[in-house]
Amino acid sequence: AVLHTTGLLSPIMRPLIRRELTSLLKEARVRLAICDEMCDEYRRRYGHPFRAFQNALDPAQWLPHARTDWQAGDPFLVRYVGSIVPDGQKESLKDIARAVAALRKGGRKIHLRVHSPPADADYLRALHLPPEALTIDGPPDAEQVQSLLATSDLLLLPYNFDARSARYIRLSLPTKAPAYMISATPVLVYAPADAATTQYAVREGWGYVVSTKGETVLSSALARLMDDSSLRERLGRRAQAVALARHDAARVRKEFWNTLADASAFGT
């Protein structure tokens, strides 16, 4: 969707890549994608069936750390963990940071912590938001992630709304999503309505979705999530249930093994 769309050689390279991809998919014995929406789109686009496999988790490693009560912290802690990609999260995360700062200025006790590679977050530092509203940390150590997610009041899955980003991320599902979900911390999905992540959250009811761009609507959503503990509990419990049903490594490994075994036996 985004490769070789511009440039001197794009009229040559883009059709070449499309022909090679079409040929490759025709020869493949099994075709894998990251989510149901990607499978549906690729089936329509290329005329072949696809199987969806997402990031899988071992519940035994996550459930002991998961959230079991949903009382709001003081301040209310909003957290984003992961990389920040220009065509992915960059602009939407900026919107959220400004919305948090506006709420803080209005007297609400809310704080955003971002855990990303330093170079990814430099643009957020350039906003010069007050430290009471925004803290930027480096990526967490792997052994800290479970407790880090569970001790947050709200986790963020933002996606940009511009046309190029929409082409780039529309069919994607972030690998962090199952980890967010199994933590039982409520998740705010700030993304276009047609993004696969948004559709998954709406369809399964595991996230609070804001699919309209703007700091005002974000501020309203954040205020509601701050004030409604029953909503936070409902979202957290539902997210964890979906994660256990769809992202349990024991089930996913078995399905993945069977898929590869069927493909290897094809035609023998």
PDB file of C-alpha atoms in Angstrom:
ATOM      1  CA  ALA A   1       0.000   0.000   0.000  1.00  0.00           C
ATOM      2  CA  VAL A   2       2.871   2.425   0.631  1.00  0.00           C
ATOM      3  CA  LEU A   3       5.978   1.051  -1.111  1.00  0.00           C
ATOM      4  CA  HIS A   4       7.146   2.673  -4.364  1.00  0.00           C
ATOM      5  CA  THR A   5       4.177   5.023  -4.616  1.00  0.00           C
ATOM      6  CA  THR A   6       6.458   7.907  -5.602  1.00  0.00           C
ATOM      7  CA  GLY A   7       9.867   8.297  -7.182  1.00  0.00           C
ATOM      8  CA  LEU A   8      11.465   7.958 -10.589  1.00  0.00           C
ATOM      9  CA  LEU A   9      11.409   4.150 -10.619  1.00  0.00           C
ATOM     10  CA  SER A  10       7.976   3.720  -9.041  1.00  0.00           C
ATOM     11  CA  PRO A  11       6.201   3.073 -12.398  1.00  0.00           C
ATOM     12  CA  ILE A  12       8.542   0.097 -12.855  1.00  0.00           C
ATOM     13  CA  MET A  13       9.039  -1.179  -9.317  1.00  0.00           C
ATOM     14  CA  ARG A  14       5.439  -1.031  -8.081  1.00  0.00           C
ATOM     15  CA  PRO A  15       3.947  -3.273 -10.839  1.00  0.00           C
ATOM     16  CA  LEU A  16       6.959  -5.590 -10.572  1.00  0.00           C
ATOM     17  CA  ILE A  17       6.491  -6.101  -6.824  1.00  0.00           C
ATOM     18  CA  ARG A  18       2.747  -6.647  -7.257  1.00  0.00           C
ATOM     19  CA  ARG A  19       3.324  -9.318  -9.935  1.00  0.00           C
ATOM     20  CA  GLU A  20       5.925 -11.105  -7.813  1.00  0.00           C
ATOM     21  CA  LEU A  21       3.657 -11.049  -4.760  1.00  0.00           C
ATOM     22  CA  THR A  22       0.716 -12.399  -6.756  1.00  0.00           C
ATOM     23  CA  SER A  23       2.886 -15.203  -8.128  1.00  0.00           C
ATOM     24  CA  LEU A  24       4.264 -16.036  -4.688  1.00  0.00           C
ATOM     25  CA  LEU A  25       0.801 -16.232  -3.129  1.00  0.00           C
ATOM     26  CA  LYS A  26      -0.400 -18.475  -5.929  1.00  0.00           C
ATOM     27  CA  GLU A  27       2.409 -20.968  -5.226  1.00  0.00           C
ATOM     28  CA  ALA A  28       2.089 -20.900  -1.426  1.00  0.00           C
ATOM     29  CA  ARG A  29       0.596 -23.933   0.319  1.00  0.00           C
ATOM     30  CA  VAL A  30      -0.560 -21.841   3.279  1.00  0.00           C
ATOM     31  CA  ARG A  31      -0.935 -18.086   3.629  1.00  0.00           C
ATOM     32  CA  LEU A  32      -0.776 -16.381   7.030  1.00  0.00           C
ATOM     33  CA  ALA A  33      -1.874 -12.899   8.103  1.00  0.00           C
ATOM     34  CA  ILE A  34      -1.979 -10.961  11.356  1.00  0.00           C
ATOM     35  CA  CYS A  35      -5.727 -10.579  11.930  1.00  0.00           C
ATOM     36  CA  ASP A  36      -9.174 -11.452  10.573  1.00  0.00           C
ATOM     37  CA  GLU A  37      -9.545  -8.125   8.767  1.00  0.00           C
ATOM     38  CA  MET A  38      -6.259  -8.663   6.930  1.00  0.00           C
ATOM     39  CA  CYS A  39      -7.335 -12.192   5.962  1.00  0.00           C
ATOM     40  CA  ASP A  40     -10.639 -10.922   4.545  1.00  0.00           C
ATOM     41  CA  GLU A  41      -8.998  -8.097   2.601  1.00  0.00           C
ATOM     42  CA  TYR A  42      -6.248 -10.313   1.169  1.00  0.00           C
ATOM     43  CA  ARG A  43      -8.752 -12.983   0.171  1.00  0.00           C
ATOM     44  CA  ARG A  44     -10.686 -10.381  -1.817  1.00  0.00           C
ATOM     45  CA  ARG A  45      -7.501  -8.832  -3.200  1.00  0.00           C
ATOM     46  CA  TYR A  46      -5.578 -11.975  -4.172  1.00  0.00           C
ATOM     47  CA  GLY A  47      -8.240 -14.677  -4.428  1.00  0.00           C
ATOM     48  CA  HIS A  48      -6.745 -17.104  -1.873  1.00  0.00           C
ATOM     49  CA  PRO A  49      -7.688 -18.036   1.726  1.00  0.00           C
ATOM     50  CA  PHE A  50      -5.528 -16.774   4.609  1.00  0.00           C
ATOM     51  CA  ARG A  51      -5.191 -17.872   8.265  1.00  0.00           C
ATOM     52  CA  ALA A  52      -4.853 -15.319  11.063  1.00  0.00           C
ATOM     53  CA  PHE A  53      -2.286 -15.675  13.841  1.00  0.00           C
ATOM     54  CA  GLN A  54      -1.586 -12.955  16.407  1.00  0.00           C
ATOM     55  CA  ASN A  55       0.911 -12.592  19.198  1.00  0.00           C
ATOM     56  CA  ALA A  56       0.381 -15.349  21.797  1.00  0.00           C
ATOM     57  CA  LEU A  57       0.846 -15.227  25.566  1.00  0.00           C
ATOM     58  CA  ASP A  58       1.365 -17.749  28.358  1.00  0.00           C
ATOM     59  CA  PRO A  59      -1.388 -16.933  30.895  1.00  0.00           C
ATOM     60  CA  ALA A  60       0.691 -18.369  33.743  1.00  0.00           C
ATOM     61  CA  GLN A  61       3.242 -15.606  33.217  1.00  0.00           C
ATOM     62  CA  TRP A  62       0.658 -12.807  33.049  1.00  0.00           C
ATOM     63  CA  LEU A  63      -2.324 -13.581  35.272  1.00  0.00           C
ATOM     64  CA  PRO A  64      -0.429 -13.348  38.595  1.00  0.00           C
ATOM     65  CA  HIS A  65       0.353  -9.710  37.732  1.00  0.00           C
ATOM     66  CA  ALA A  66      -3.028  -8.812  36.231  1.00  0.00           C
ATOM     67  CA  ARG A  67      -5.293  -6.178  37.649  1.00  0.00           C
ATOM     68  CA  THR A  68      -7.988  -7.331  40.107  1.00  0.00           C
ATOM     69  CA  ASP A  69      -9.428  -3.981  41.182  1.00  0.00           C
ATOM     70  CA  TRP A  70     -10.142  -0.875  39.172  1.00  0.00           C
ATOM     71  CA  GLN A  71      -9.962   1.967  41.661  1.00  0.00           C
ATOM     72  CA  ALA A  72      -8.366   5.008  40.052  1.00  0.00           C
ATOM     73  CA  GLY A  73      -4.894   6.032  41.077  1.00  0.00           C
ATOM     74  CA  ASP A  74      -3.940   9.487  42.293  1.00  0.00           C
ATOM     75  CA  PRO A  75      -3.004  10.734  39.791  1.00  0.00           C
ATOM     76  CA  PHE A  76      -4.887   8.704  37.183  1.00  0.00           C
ATOM     77  CA  LEU A  77      -2.048   7.005  35.284  1.00  0.00           C
ATOM     78  CA  VAL A  78      -2.306   6.721  31.492  1.00  0.00           C
ATOM     79  CA  ARG A  79       0.468   4.699  29.874  1.00  0.00           C
ATOM     80  CA  TYR A  80       1.826   3.981  26.405  1.00  0.00           C
ATOM     81  CA  VAL A  81       4.484   1.300  25.900  1.00  0.00           C
ATOM     82  CA  GLY A  82       6.190   0.684  22.565  1.00  0.00           C
ATOM     83  CA  SER A  83       7.781   2.317  19.576  1.00  0.00           C
ATOM     84  CA  ILE A  84       6.402   5.487  17.993  1.00  0.00           C
ATOM     85  CA  VAL A  85       6.286   5.304  14.190  1.00  0.00           C
ATOM     86  CA  PRO A  86       5.646   8.382  11.998  1.00  0.00           C
ATOM     87  CA  ASP A  87       3.094   6.493   9.873  1.00  0.00           C
ATOM     88  CA  GLY A  88       1.677   4.707  12.919  1.00  0.00           C
ATOM     89  CA  GLN A  89       1.156   6.409  16.275  1.00  0.00           C
ATOM     90  CA  LYS A  90       3.076   9.692  16.175  1.00  0.00           C
ATOM     91  CA  GLU A  91       0.367  12.284  15.598  1.00  0.00           C
ATOM     92  CA  SER A  92      -2.334  10.521  17.586  1.00  0.00           C
ATOM     93  CA  LEU A  93      -0.059  10.131  20.603  1.00  0.00           C
ATOM     94  CA  LYS A  94       0.621  13.868  20.389  1.00  0.00           C
ATOM     95  CA  ASP A  95      -3.139  14.501  20.479  1.00  0.00           C
ATOM     96  CA  ILE A  96      -3.434  12.380  23.606  1.00  0.00           C
ATOM     97  CA  ALA A  97      -0.514  14.142  25.315  1.00  0.00           C
ATOM     98  CA  ARG A  98      -2.117  17.517  24.677  1.00  0.00           C
ATOM     99  CA  ALA A  99      -5.512  16.285  25.880  1.00  0.00           C
ATOM    100  CA  VAL A 100      -3.936  15.023  29.114  1.00  0.00           C
ATOM    101  CA  ALA A 101      -2.150  18.365  29.574  1.00  0.00           C
ATOM    102  CA  ALA A 102      -5.431  20.233  29.033  1.00  0.00           C
ATOM    103  CA  LEU A 103      -7.197  18.112  31.633  1.00  0.00           C
ATOM    104  CA  ARG A 104      -4.322  18.645  34.044  1.00  0.00           C
ATOM    105  CA  LYS A 105      -4.502  22.399  33.478  1.00  0.00           C
ATOM    106  CA  GLY A 106      -8.212  22.219  34.229  1.00  0.00           C
ATOM    107  CA  GLY A 107      -7.518  20.684  37.625  1.00  0.00           C
ATOM    108  CA  ARG A 108      -7.883  16.972  36.838  1.00  0.00           C
ATOM    109  CA  LYS A 109      -5.243  14.727  38.403  1.00  0.00           C
ATOM    110  CA  ILE A 110      -4.111  12.758  35.356  1.00  0.00           C
ATOM    111  CA  HIS A 111      -0.626  11.835  34.150  1.00  0.00           C
ATOM    112  CA  LEU A 112       0.712  10.297  30.932  1.00  0.00           C
ATOM    113  CA  ARG A 113       3.811   8.096  30.928  1.00  0.00           C
ATOM    114  CA  VAL A 114       5.364   7.092  27.619  1.00  0.00           C
ATOM    115  CA  HIS A 115       7.866   4.222  27.452  1.00  0.00           C
ATOM    116  CA  SER A 116       9.586   4.400  24.054  1.00  0.00           C
ATOM    117  CA  PRO A 117      13.074   4.546  22.530  1.00  0.00           C
ATOM    118  CA  PRO A 118      14.488   8.033  23.257  1.00  0.00           C
ATOM    119  CA  ALA A 119      14.699   9.078  19.612  1.00  0.00           C
ATOM    120  CA  ASP A 120      11.060   8.114  19.025  1.00  0.00           C
ATOM    121  CA  ALA A 121       9.813  10.432  21.772  1.00  0.00           C
ATOM    122  CA  ASP A 122      11.924  13.535  21.065  1.00  0.00           C
ATOM    123  CA  TYR A 123       8.988  15.211  19.341  1.00  0.00           C
ATOM    124  CA  LEU A 124       6.918  14.847  22.520  1.00  0.00           C
ATOM    125  CA  ARG A 125       9.659  16.509  24.549  1.00  0.00           C
ATOM    126  CA  ALA A 126       9.577  19.369  22.054  1.00  0.00           C
ATOM    127  CA  LEU A 127       5.964  20.078  23.067  1.00  0.00           C
ATOM    128  CA  HIS A 128       7.303  21.307  26.449  1.00  0.00           C
ATOM    129  CA  LEU A 129       4.291  20.009  28.325  1.00  0.00           C
ATOM    130  CA  PRO A 130       4.474  20.316  32.118  1.00  0.00           C
ATOM    131  CA  PRO A 131       6.132  17.380  33.883  1.00  0.00           C
ATOM    132  CA  GLU A 132       2.981  16.942  35.968  1.00  0.00           C
ATOM    133  CA  ALA A 133       1.200  15.958  32.735  1.00  0.00           C
ATOM    134  CA  LEU A 134       3.834  13.983  30.809  1.00  0.00           C
ATOM    135  CA  THR A 135       6.792  11.770  31.699  1.00  0.00           C
ATOM    136  CA  ILE A 136       8.896  10.073  29.022  1.00  0.00           C
ATOM    137  CA  ASP A 137      10.877   6.945  29.906  1.00  0.00           C
ATOM    138  CA  GLY A 138      12.889   4.483  27.863  1.00  0.00           C
ATOM    139  CA  PRO A 139      11.577   1.019  26.999  1.00  0.00           C
ATOM    140  CA  PRO A 140      10.950  -1.115  30.104  1.00  0.00           C
ATOM    141  CA  ASP A 141      12.899  -4.251  30.911  1.00  0.00           C
ATOM    142  CA  ALA A 142      11.081  -7.358  29.723  1.00  0.00           C
ATOM    143  CA  GLU A 143      10.528  -8.675  33.252  1.00  0.00           C
ATOM    144  CA  GLN A 144       8.826  -5.402  34.251  1.00  0.00           C
ATOM    145  CA  VAL A 145       6.214  -5.290  31.503  1.00  0.00           C
ATOM    146  CA  GLN A 146       3.528  -7.385  33.232  1.00  0.00           C
ATOM    147  CA  SER A 147       3.447  -5.296  36.397  1.00  0.00           C
ATOM    148  CA  LEU A 148       3.910  -2.059  34.451  1.00  0.00           C
ATOM    149  CA  LEU A 149       0.747  -2.663  32.436  1.00  0.00           C
ATOM    150  CA  ALA A 150      -1.301  -3.875  35.398  1.00  0.00           C
ATOM    151  CA  THR A 151      -0.381  -0.901  37.606  1.00  0.00           C
ATOM    152  CA  SER A 152      -1.635   1.584  35.013  1.00  0.00           C
ATOM    153  CA  ASP A 153      -5.141   3.016  35.132  1.00  0.00           C
ATOM    154  CA  LEU A 154      -5.453   3.180  31.344  1.00  0.00           C
ATOM    155  CA  LEU A 155      -3.402   1.862  28.412  1.00  0.00           C
ATOM    156  CA  LEU A 156      -3.201   3.491  24.976  1.00  0.00           C
ATOM    157  CA  LEU A 157      -3.464   2.059  21.473  1.00  0.00           C
ATOM    158  CA  PRO A 158      -3.288   5.117  19.193  1.00  0.00           C
ATOM    159  CA  TYR A 159      -3.174   5.188  15.386  1.00  0.00           C
ATOM    160  CA  ASN A 160      -2.837   8.216  13.103  1.00  0.00           C
ATOM    161  CA  PHE A 161      -5.768   9.493  11.059  1.00  0.00           C
ATOM    162  CA  ASP A 162      -3.986  10.811   7.933  1.00  0.00           C
ATOM    163  CA  ALA A 163      -4.406   9.012   4.594  1.00  0.00           C
ATOM    164  CA  ARG A 164      -0.851   7.602   4.328  1.00  0.00           C
ATOM    165  CA  SER A 165      -0.902   6.241   7.879  1.00  0.00           C
ATOM    166  CA  ALA A 166      -4.343   4.761   7.279  1.00  0.00           C
ATOM    167  CA  ARG A 167      -3.009   2.826   4.272  1.00  0.00           C
ATOM    168  CA  TYR A 168      -0.020   1.673   6.297  1.00  0.00           C
ATOM    169  CA  ILE A 169      -1.761   0.518   9.501  1.00  0.00           C
ATOM    170  CA  ARG A 170      -5.361  -0.173   8.487  1.00  0.00           C
ATOM    171  CA  LEU A 171      -4.974  -3.969   8.388  1.00  0.00           C
ATOM    172  CA  SER A 172      -2.472  -4.257  11.228  1.00  0.00           C
ATOM    173  CA  LEU A 173      -2.894  -5.450  14.800  1.00  0.00           C
ATOM    174  CA  PRO A 174      -0.103  -4.397  17.197  1.00  0.00           C
ATOM    175  CA  THR A 175       1.701  -7.209  18.971  1.00  0.00           C
ATOM    176  CA  LYS A 176       1.255  -5.303  22.240  1.00  0.00           C
ATOM    177  CA  ALA A 177      -2.546  -5.572  22.051  1.00  0.00           C
ATOM    178  CA  PRO A 178      -2.860  -9.087  23.597  1.00  0.00           C
ATOM    179  CA  ALA A 179      -0.476  -8.088  26.406  1.00  0.00           C
ATOM    180  CA  TYR A 180      -2.537  -4.971  27.104  1.00  0.00           C
ATOM    181  CA  MET A 181      -5.710  -7.066  27.107  1.00  0.00           C
ATOM    182  CA  ILE A 182      -4.569  -9.860  29.439  1.00  0.00           C
ATOM    183  CA  SER A 183      -3.387  -7.287  32.006  1.00  0.00           C
ATOM    184  CA  ALA A 184      -7.082  -6.430  32.629  1.00  0.00           C
ATOM    185  CA  THR A 185      -6.221  -2.736  32.534  1.00  0.00           C
ATOM    186  CA  PRO A 186      -8.753  -0.835  30.394  1.00  0.00           C
ATOM    187  CA  VAL A 187      -7.537   0.154  26.926  1.00  0.00           C
ATOM    188  CA  LEU A 188      -8.278   3.358  25.020  1.00  0.00           C
ATOM    189  CA  VAL A 189      -8.184   2.806  21.248  1.00  0.00           C
ATOM    190  CA  TYR A 190      -7.762   6.151  19.477  1.00  0.00           C
ATOM    191  CA  ALA A 191      -7.810   5.273  15.792  1.00  0.00           C
ATOM    192  CA  PRO A 192      -9.839   5.500  12.553  1.00  0.00           C
ATOM    193  CA  ALA A 193     -13.047   3.475  12.521  1.00  0.00           C
ATOM    194  CA  ASP A 194     -11.888   1.239   9.656  1.00  0.00           C
ATOM    195  CA  ALA A 195      -8.592   0.233  11.302  1.00  0.00           C
ATOM    196  CA  ALA A 196      -8.432  -3.486  12.122  1.00  0.00           C
ATOM    197  CA  THR A 197      -7.569  -2.742  15.751  1.00  0.00           C
ATOM    198  CA  THR A 198     -10.635  -0.508  16.085  1.00  0.00           C
ATOM    199  CA  GLN A 199     -12.906  -3.100  14.503  1.00  0.00           C
ATOM    200  CA  TYR A 200     -11.529  -5.851  16.750  1.00  0.00           C
ATOM    201  CA  ALA A 201     -12.074  -3.713  19.855  1.00  0.00           C
ATOM    202  CA  VAL A 202     -15.626  -2.815  18.834  1.00  0.00           C
ATOM    203  CA  ARG A 203     -16.555  -6.334  17.725  1.00  0.00           C
ATOM    204  CA  GLU A 204     -15.293  -8.013  20.916  1.00  0.00           C
ATOM    205  CA  GLY A 205     -15.941  -5.143  23.318  1.00  0.00           C
ATOM    206  CA  TRP A 206     -12.459  -5.097  24.853  1.00  0.00           C
ATOM    207  CA  GLY A 207     -11.548  -1.435  24.328  1.00  0.00           C
ATOM    208  CA  TYR A 208     -12.966   2.060  24.711  1.00  0.00           C
ATOM    209  CA  VAL A 209     -12.894   3.421  21.164  1.00  0.00           C
ATOM    210  CA  VAL A 210     -12.490   7.018  20.027  1.00  0.00           C
ATOM    211  CA  SER A 211     -12.635   7.003  16.233  1.00  0.00           C
ATOM    212  CA  THR A 212     -12.997  10.750  15.708  1.00  0.00           C
ATOM    213  CA  LYS A 213      -9.838  12.844  15.637  1.00  0.00           C
ATOM    214  CA  GLY A 214      -9.586  15.757  18.058  1.00  0.00           C
ATOM    215  CA  GLU A 215      -8.330  16.783  21.468  1.00  0.00           C
ATOM    216  CA  THR A 216     -11.800  17.790  22.665  1.00  0.00           C
ATOM    217  CA  VAL A 217     -13.339  14.356  22.078  1.00  0.00           C
ATOM    218  CA  LEU A 218     -10.244  12.769  23.615  1.00  0.00           C
ATOM    219  CA  SER A 219     -10.530  14.924  26.720  1.00  0.00           C
ATOM    220  CA  SER A 220     -14.162  13.869  27.126  1.00  0.00           C
ATOM    221  CA  ALA A 221     -13.255  10.194  26.737  1.00  0.00           C
ATOM    222  CA  LEU A 222     -10.405  10.447  29.241  1.00  0.00           C
ATOM    223  CA  ALA A 223     -12.620  12.257  31.753  1.00  0.00           C
ATOM    224  CA  ARG A 224     -15.313   9.600  31.460  1.00  0.00           C
ATOM    225  CA  LEU A 225     -12.804   6.788  31.953  1.00  0.00           C
ATOM    226  CA  MET A 226     -11.366   8.594  34.972  1.00  0.00           C
ATOM    227  CA  ASP A 227     -14.784   8.989  36.588  1.00  0.00           C
ATOM    228  CA  ASP A 228     -16.419   5.624  35.835  1.00  0.00           C
ATOM    229  CA  SER A 229     -14.833   2.752  37.758  1.00  0.00           C
ATOM    230  CA  SER A 230     -17.537   0.287  36.671  1.00  0.00           C
ATOM    231  CA  LEU A 231     -16.745   1.062  33.021  1.00  0.00           C
ATOM    232  CA  ARG A 232     -13.048   0.486  33.658  1.00  0.00           C
ATOM    233  CA  GLU A 233     -13.771  -2.834  35.363  1.00  0.00           C
ATOM    234  CA  ARG A 234     -16.102  -3.960  32.581  1.00  0.00           C
ATOM    235  CA  LEU A 235     -13.528  -3.121  29.911  1.00  0.00           C
ATOM    236  CA  GLY A 236     -10.676  -4.737  31.829  1.00  0.00           C
ATOM    237  CA  ARG A 237     -12.531  -7.974  32.529  1.00  0.00           C
ATOM    238  CA  ARG A 238     -13.753  -8.257  28.950  1.00  0.00           C
ATOM    239  CA  ALA A 239     -10.296  -7.595  27.504  1.00  0.00           C
ATOM    240  CA  GLN A 240      -8.760 -10.287  29.676  1.00  0.00           C
ATOM    241  CA  ALA A 241     -11.471 -12.792  28.727  1.00  0.00           C
ATOM    242  CA  VAL A 242     -10.909 -12.168  25.012  1.00  0.00           C
ATOM    243  CA  ALA A 243      -7.142 -12.480  25.456  1.00  0.00           C
ATOM    244  CA  LEU A 244      -7.519 -15.837  27.187  1.00  0.00           C
ATOM    245  CA  ALA A 245      -9.939 -17.093  24.544  1.00  0.00           C
ATOM    246  CA  ARG A 246      -8.009 -15.943  21.485  1.00  0.00           C
ATOM    247  CA  HIS A 247      -4.358 -15.388  22.458  1.00  0.00           C
ATOM    248  CA  ASP A 248      -3.536 -18.264  24.845  1.00  0.00           C
ATOM    249  CA  ALA A 249      -0.209 -19.655  23.619  1.00  0.00           C
ATOM    250  CA  ALA A 250      -1.244 -23.270  24.291  1.00  0.00           C
ATOM    251  CA  ARG A 251      -4.103 -23.009  21.800  1.00  0.00           C
ATOM    252  CA  VAL A 252      -2.294 -20.796  19.283  1.00  0.00           C
ATOM    253  CA  ARG A 253       0.793 -23.039  19.195  1.00  0.00           C
ATOM    254  CA  LYS A 254      -1.338 -26.094  18.505  1.00  0.00           C
ATOM    255  CA  GLU A 255      -3.230 -24.370  15.692  1.00  0.00           C
ATOM    256  CA  PHE A 256       0.010 -23.020  14.217  1.00  0.00           C
ATOM    257  CA  TRP A 257       1.659 -26.448  14.359  1.00  0.00           C
ATOM    258  CA  ASN A 258      -1.346 -28.071  12.681  1.00  0.00           C
ATOM    259  CA  THR A 259      -1.381 -25.400   9.978  1.00  0.00           C
ATOM    260  CA  LEU A 260       2.290 -25.963   9.145  1.00  0.00           C
ATOM    261  CA  ALA A 261       1.883 -29.751   9.305  1.00  0.00           C
ATOM    262  CA  ASP A 262      -1.057 -29.634   6.894  1.00  0.00           C
ATOM    263  CA  ALA A 263       0.946 -27.444   4.530  1.00  0.00           C
ATOM    264  CA  SER A 264       3.965 -29.763   4.621  1.00  0.00           C
ATOM    265  CA  ALA A 265       1.791 -32.775   3.862  1.00  0.00           C
ATOM    266  CA  PHE A 266       0.043 -31.098   0.940  1.00  0.00           C
ATOM    267  CA  GLY A 267       0.569 -33.005  -2.280  1.00  0.00           C
ATOM    268  CA  THR A 268       2.671 -35.802  -0.697  1.00  0.00           C
TER     269      THR A 268
END
